[in-house]
Amino acid sequence: MLAGFYYGYMVRMAIATGMRAGELCALKWTDIDDYYIHIHAQQLTGRGKGNTANFYVDWTKDEKGISRGGRQFPITDDITAILDDLKKNQLEKNIVSDYVFCKLNGDWIKIGSYHAWLREFMKSINLPVTNNHAFRMSLNSNVFIPNGIPVTDRARLLGHSVETNIKHYSYARIGVDQEIIDRLNGKVAPKLPQNIIDFESTKKKKA
């Protein structure tokens, strides 16, 4: 349950923002502005003499080793709720850390540990999600596109090129014909973003 405490918030933030796993691990409280999240760093894993090391770099995957200032993701009501809830829980547990997502002792989360936990958690609730990347694709296809966000903005928010967004992140949704008909007939407005996993409810059921 304690492990789920910090991993669960990472899952919720990944769903809400589409941040990469390495970006979540490297996110610091100083990166959180009143109006946006400044995504400009990532945690990488390197192999030395029989050891595996995790290190912080001030550039994202799409910047390819040269910092260009990163990107900004606007703070939504959902993101505000996630961060407020996390802060409250960290205060109650006397957790102090520069990192938004950290262990109970304040150390940052290692990307390998997050990936391993995510696979096991999704398996335990019978969902076919195997990695954090699925949240990025889902946000683009199930939230951004149905809500009419232009491809240029989708690419900017997720931190990749327009070509990448179209070729690798945009997939056809299943069972939405009636929704399309209703929209064309002007009966409904675009849906608001919805979490694909209600982590809090799931956690309570498993507790």
C-alpha positions as a Python dict, from the first residue, in 0.01 Angstrom:
ca = {
    (1, 'M'): (0, 0, 0),
    (2, 'L'): (284, 240, 79),
    (3, 'A'): (440, 168, -261),
    (4, 'G'): (110, 252, -426),
    (5, 'F'): (111, 584, -243),
    (6, 'Y'): (374, 743, -464),
    (7, 'Y'): (339, 530, -776),
    (8, 'G'): (-34, 599, -788),
    (9, 'Y'): (18, 973, -814),
    (10, 'M'): (261, 918, -1101),
    (11, 'V'): (-4, 719, -1288),
    (12, 'R'): (-263, 990, -1233),
    (13, 'M'): (-24, 1258, -1359),
    (14, 'A'): (73, 1049, -1662),
    (15, 'I'): (-295, 1013, -1752),
    (16, 'A'): (-357, 1386, -1711),
    (17, 'T'): (-47, 1515, -1891),
    (18, 'G'): (99, 1239, -2107),
    (19, 'M'): (440, 1293, -1948),
    (20, 'R'): (704, 1032, -2020),
    (21, 'A'): (813, 804, -1736),
    (22, 'G'): (1158, 964, -1719),
    (23, 'E'): (1001, 1310, -1710),
    (24, 'L'): (776, 1212, -1419),
    (25, 'C'): (1073, 1079, -1222),
    (26, 'A'): (1272, 1401, -1278),
    (27, 'L'): (988, 1646, -1209),
    (28, 'K'): (1068, 1890, -926),
    (29, 'W'): (840, 2120, -730),
    (30, 'T'): (1030, 2416, -876),
    (31, 'D'): (901, 2305, -1219),
    (32, 'I'): (540, 2367, -1109),
    (33, 'D'): (417, 2716, -1195),
    (34, 'D'): (77, 2865, -1109),
    (35, 'Y'): (-40, 2810, -1465),
    (36, 'Y'): (178, 2538, -1617),
    (37, 'I'): (419, 2251, -1560),
    (38, 'H'): (765, 2315, -1703),
    (39, 'I'): (875, 1981, -1849),
    (40, 'H'): (1243, 2016, -1930),
    (41, 'A'): (1429, 1724, -1771),
    (42, 'Q'): (1429, 1347, -1749),
    (43, 'Q'): (1580, 1060, -1554),
    (44, 'L'): (1805, 832, -1759),
    (45, 'T'): (1952, 494, -1676),
    (46, 'G'): (2313, 407, -1756),
    (47, 'R'): (2523, 96, -1705),
    (48, 'G'): (2870, 107, -1559),
    (49, 'K'): (3099, -167, -1429),
    (50, 'G'): (2830, -414, -1335),
    (51, 'N'): (2612, -141, -1189),
    (52, 'T'): (2306, 46, -1309),
    (53, 'A'): (2291, 417, -1233),
    (54, 'N'): (2005, 664, -1264),
    (55, 'F'): (2092, 1024, -1339),
    (56, 'Y'): (1920, 1356, -1402),
    (57, 'V'): (1963, 1541, -1733),
    (58, 'D'): (1824, 1884, -1818),
    (59, 'W'): (1677, 1791, -2155),
    (60, 'T'): (1384, 1583, -2277),
    (61, 'K'): (1380, 1289, -2517),
    (62, 'D'): (1277, 1499, -2818),
    (63, 'E'): (1556, 1751, -2751),
    (64, 'K'): (1814, 1475, -2807),
    (65, 'G'): (2082, 1587, -2564),
    (66, 'I'): (2060, 1962, -2619),
    (67, 'S'): (1832, 2163, -2392),
    (68, 'R'): (1591, 2388, -2581),
    (69, 'G'): (1391, 2500, -2282),
    (70, 'G'): (1156, 2204, -2269),
    (71, 'R'): (781, 2249, -2297),
    (72, 'Q'): (492, 2377, -2090),
    (73, 'F'): (175, 2185, -2005),
    (74, 'P'): (-115, 2395, -1872),
    (75, 'I'): (-238, 2329, -1519),
    (76, 'T'): (-592, 2189, -1544),
    (77, 'D'): (-836, 2140, -1256),
    (78, 'D'): (-752, 1770, -1260),
    (79, 'I'): (-378, 1839, -1231),
    (80, 'T'): (-439, 2087, -950),
    (81, 'A'): (-637, 1824, -760),
    (82, 'I'): (-360, 1566, -806),
    (83, 'L'): (-87, 1801, -683),
    (84, 'D'): (-293, 1931, -390),
    (85, 'D'): (-376, 1578, -280),
    (86, 'L'): (-11, 1473, -312),
    (87, 'K'): (113, 1772, -111),
    (88, 'K'): (-139, 1700, 163),
    (89, 'N'): (-34, 1335, 188),
    (90, 'Q'): (336, 1422, 188),
    (91, 'L'): (285, 1672, 470),
    (92, 'E'): (95, 1413, 674),
    (93, 'K'): (382, 1166, 626),
    (94, 'N'): (653, 1430, 689),
    (95, 'I'): (801, 1373, 344),
    (96, 'V'): (1045, 1642, 227),
    (97, 'S'): (1194, 1629, -123),
    (98, 'D'): (1286, 1843, -422),
    (99, 'Y'): (1108, 1587, -638),
    (100, 'V'): (731, 1587, -686),
    (101, 'F'): (717, 1207, -694),
    (102, 'C'): (941, 1054, -431),
    (103, 'K'): (977, 771, -185),
    (104, 'L'): (882, 804, 180),
    (105, 'N'): (1245, 898, 257),
    (106, 'G'): (1245, 1174, -6),
    (107, 'D'): (1454, 990, -266),
    (108, 'W'): (1341, 1014, -625),
    (109, 'I'): (1162, 725, -792),
    (110, 'K'): (1376, 509, -1019),
    (111, 'I'): (1225, 464, -1362),
    (112, 'G'): (1277, 87, -1361),
    (113, 'S'): (1087, 51, -1034),
    (114, 'Y'): (799, 259, -1169),
    (115, 'H'): (777, 49, -1487),
    (116, 'A'): (780, -276, -1288),
    (117, 'W'): (511, -155, -1048),
    (118, 'L'): (294, -26, -1332),
    (119, 'R'): (299, -362, -1512),
    (120, 'E'): (204, -550, -1197),
    (121, 'F'): (-68, -303, -1100),
    (122, 'M'): (-234, -307, -1443),
    (123, 'K'): (-220, -685, -1445),
    (124, 'S'): (-385, -697, -1102),
    (125, 'I'): (-684, -493, -1222),
    (126, 'N'): (-706, -675, -1556),
    (127, 'L'): (-621, -380, -1779),
    (128, 'P'): (-414, -432, -2096),
    (129, 'V'): (-184, -136, -2026),
    (130, 'T'): (177, -253, -2016),
    (131, 'N'): (372, 74, -1998),
    (132, 'N'): (351, 446, -1933),
    (133, 'H'): (359, 520, -2308),
    (134, 'A'): (0, 397, -2336),
    (135, 'F'): (-116, 698, -2132),
    (136, 'R'): (46, 937, -2382),
    (137, 'M'): (-128, 770, -2674),
    (138, 'S'): (-461, 758, -2492),
    (139, 'L'): (-448, 1127, -2399),
    (140, 'N'): (-383, 1219, -2761),
    (141, 'S'): (-647, 995, -2921),
    (142, 'N'): (-917, 985, -2651),
    (143, 'V'): (-896, 1340, -2517),
    (144, 'F'): (-705, 1581, -2741),
    (145, 'I'): (-850, 1473, -3077),
    (146, 'P'): (-1218, 1440, -2967),
    (147, 'N'): (-1193, 1785, -2808),
    (148, 'G'): (-1067, 1940, -3129),
    (149, 'I'): (-714, 2031, -3018),
    (150, 'P'): (-507, 2100, -3335),
    (151, 'V'): (-229, 1857, -3418),
    (152, 'T'): (32, 2132, -3377),
    (153, 'D'): (-78, 2186, -3017),
    (154, 'R'): (-106, 1813, -2950),
    (155, 'A'): (253, 1766, -3064),
    (156, 'R'): (373, 2061, -2857),
    (157, 'L'): (201, 1941, -2539),
    (158, 'L'): (336, 1587, -2572),
    (159, 'G'): (684, 1694, -2679),
    (160, 'H'): (730, 1551, -3026),
    (161, 'S'): (685, 1643, -3393),
    (162, 'V'): (357, 1680, -3581),
    (163, 'E'): (460, 1387, -3799),
    (164, 'T'): (516, 1166, -3494),
    (165, 'N'): (179, 1264, -3350),
    (166, 'I'): (-6, 1174, -3668),
    (167, 'K'): (181, 853, -3748),
    (168, 'H'): (230, 701, -3405),
    (169, 'Y'): (-9, 863, -3155),
    (170, 'S'): (-338, 898, -3342),
    (171, 'Y'): (-550, 584, -3362),
    (172, 'A'): (-913, 518, -3446),
    (173, 'R'): (-1150, 485, -3152),
    (174, 'I'): (-1393, 193, -3141),
    (175, 'G'): (-1767, 217, -3078),
    (176, 'V'): (-1805, 593, -3122),
    (177, 'D'): (-2038, 605, -3423),
    (178, 'Q'): (-2334, 732, -3220),
    (179, 'E'): (-2114, 998, -3061),
    (180, 'I'): (-2008, 1111, -3408),
    (181, 'I'): (-2370, 1121, -3527),
    (182, 'D'): (-2478, 1325, -3224),
    (183, 'R'): (-2195, 1572, -3276),
    (184, 'L'): (-2274, 1613, -3644),
    (185, 'N'): (-2637, 1669, -3551),
    (186, 'G'): (-2529, 1927, -3293),
    (187, 'K'): (-2680, 1734, -3003),
    (188, 'V'): (-2371, 1713, -2783),
    (189, 'A'): (-2060, 1916, -2716),
    (190, 'P'): (-1714, 1752, -2713),
    (191, 'K'): (-1656, 1540, -2405),
    (192, 'L'): (-1445, 1671, -2122),
    (193, 'P'): (-1122, 1483, -2044),
    (194, 'Q'): (-1179, 1170, -1837),
    (195, 'N'): (-927, 959, -1649),
    (196, 'I'): (-899, 616, -1806),
    (197, 'I'): (-825, 475, -1460),
    (198, 'D'): (-996, 575, -1137),
    (199, 'F'): (-687, 498, -930),
    (200, 'E'): (-827, 619, -597),
    (201, 'S'): (-1134, 394, -620),
    (202, 'T'): (-922, 100, -728),
    (203, 'K'): (-679, 156, -442),
    (204, 'K'): (-964, 159, -187),
    (205, 'K'): (-1105, -167, -324),
    (206, 'K'): (-762, -336, -298),
    (207, 'A'): (-688, -199, 51),
}
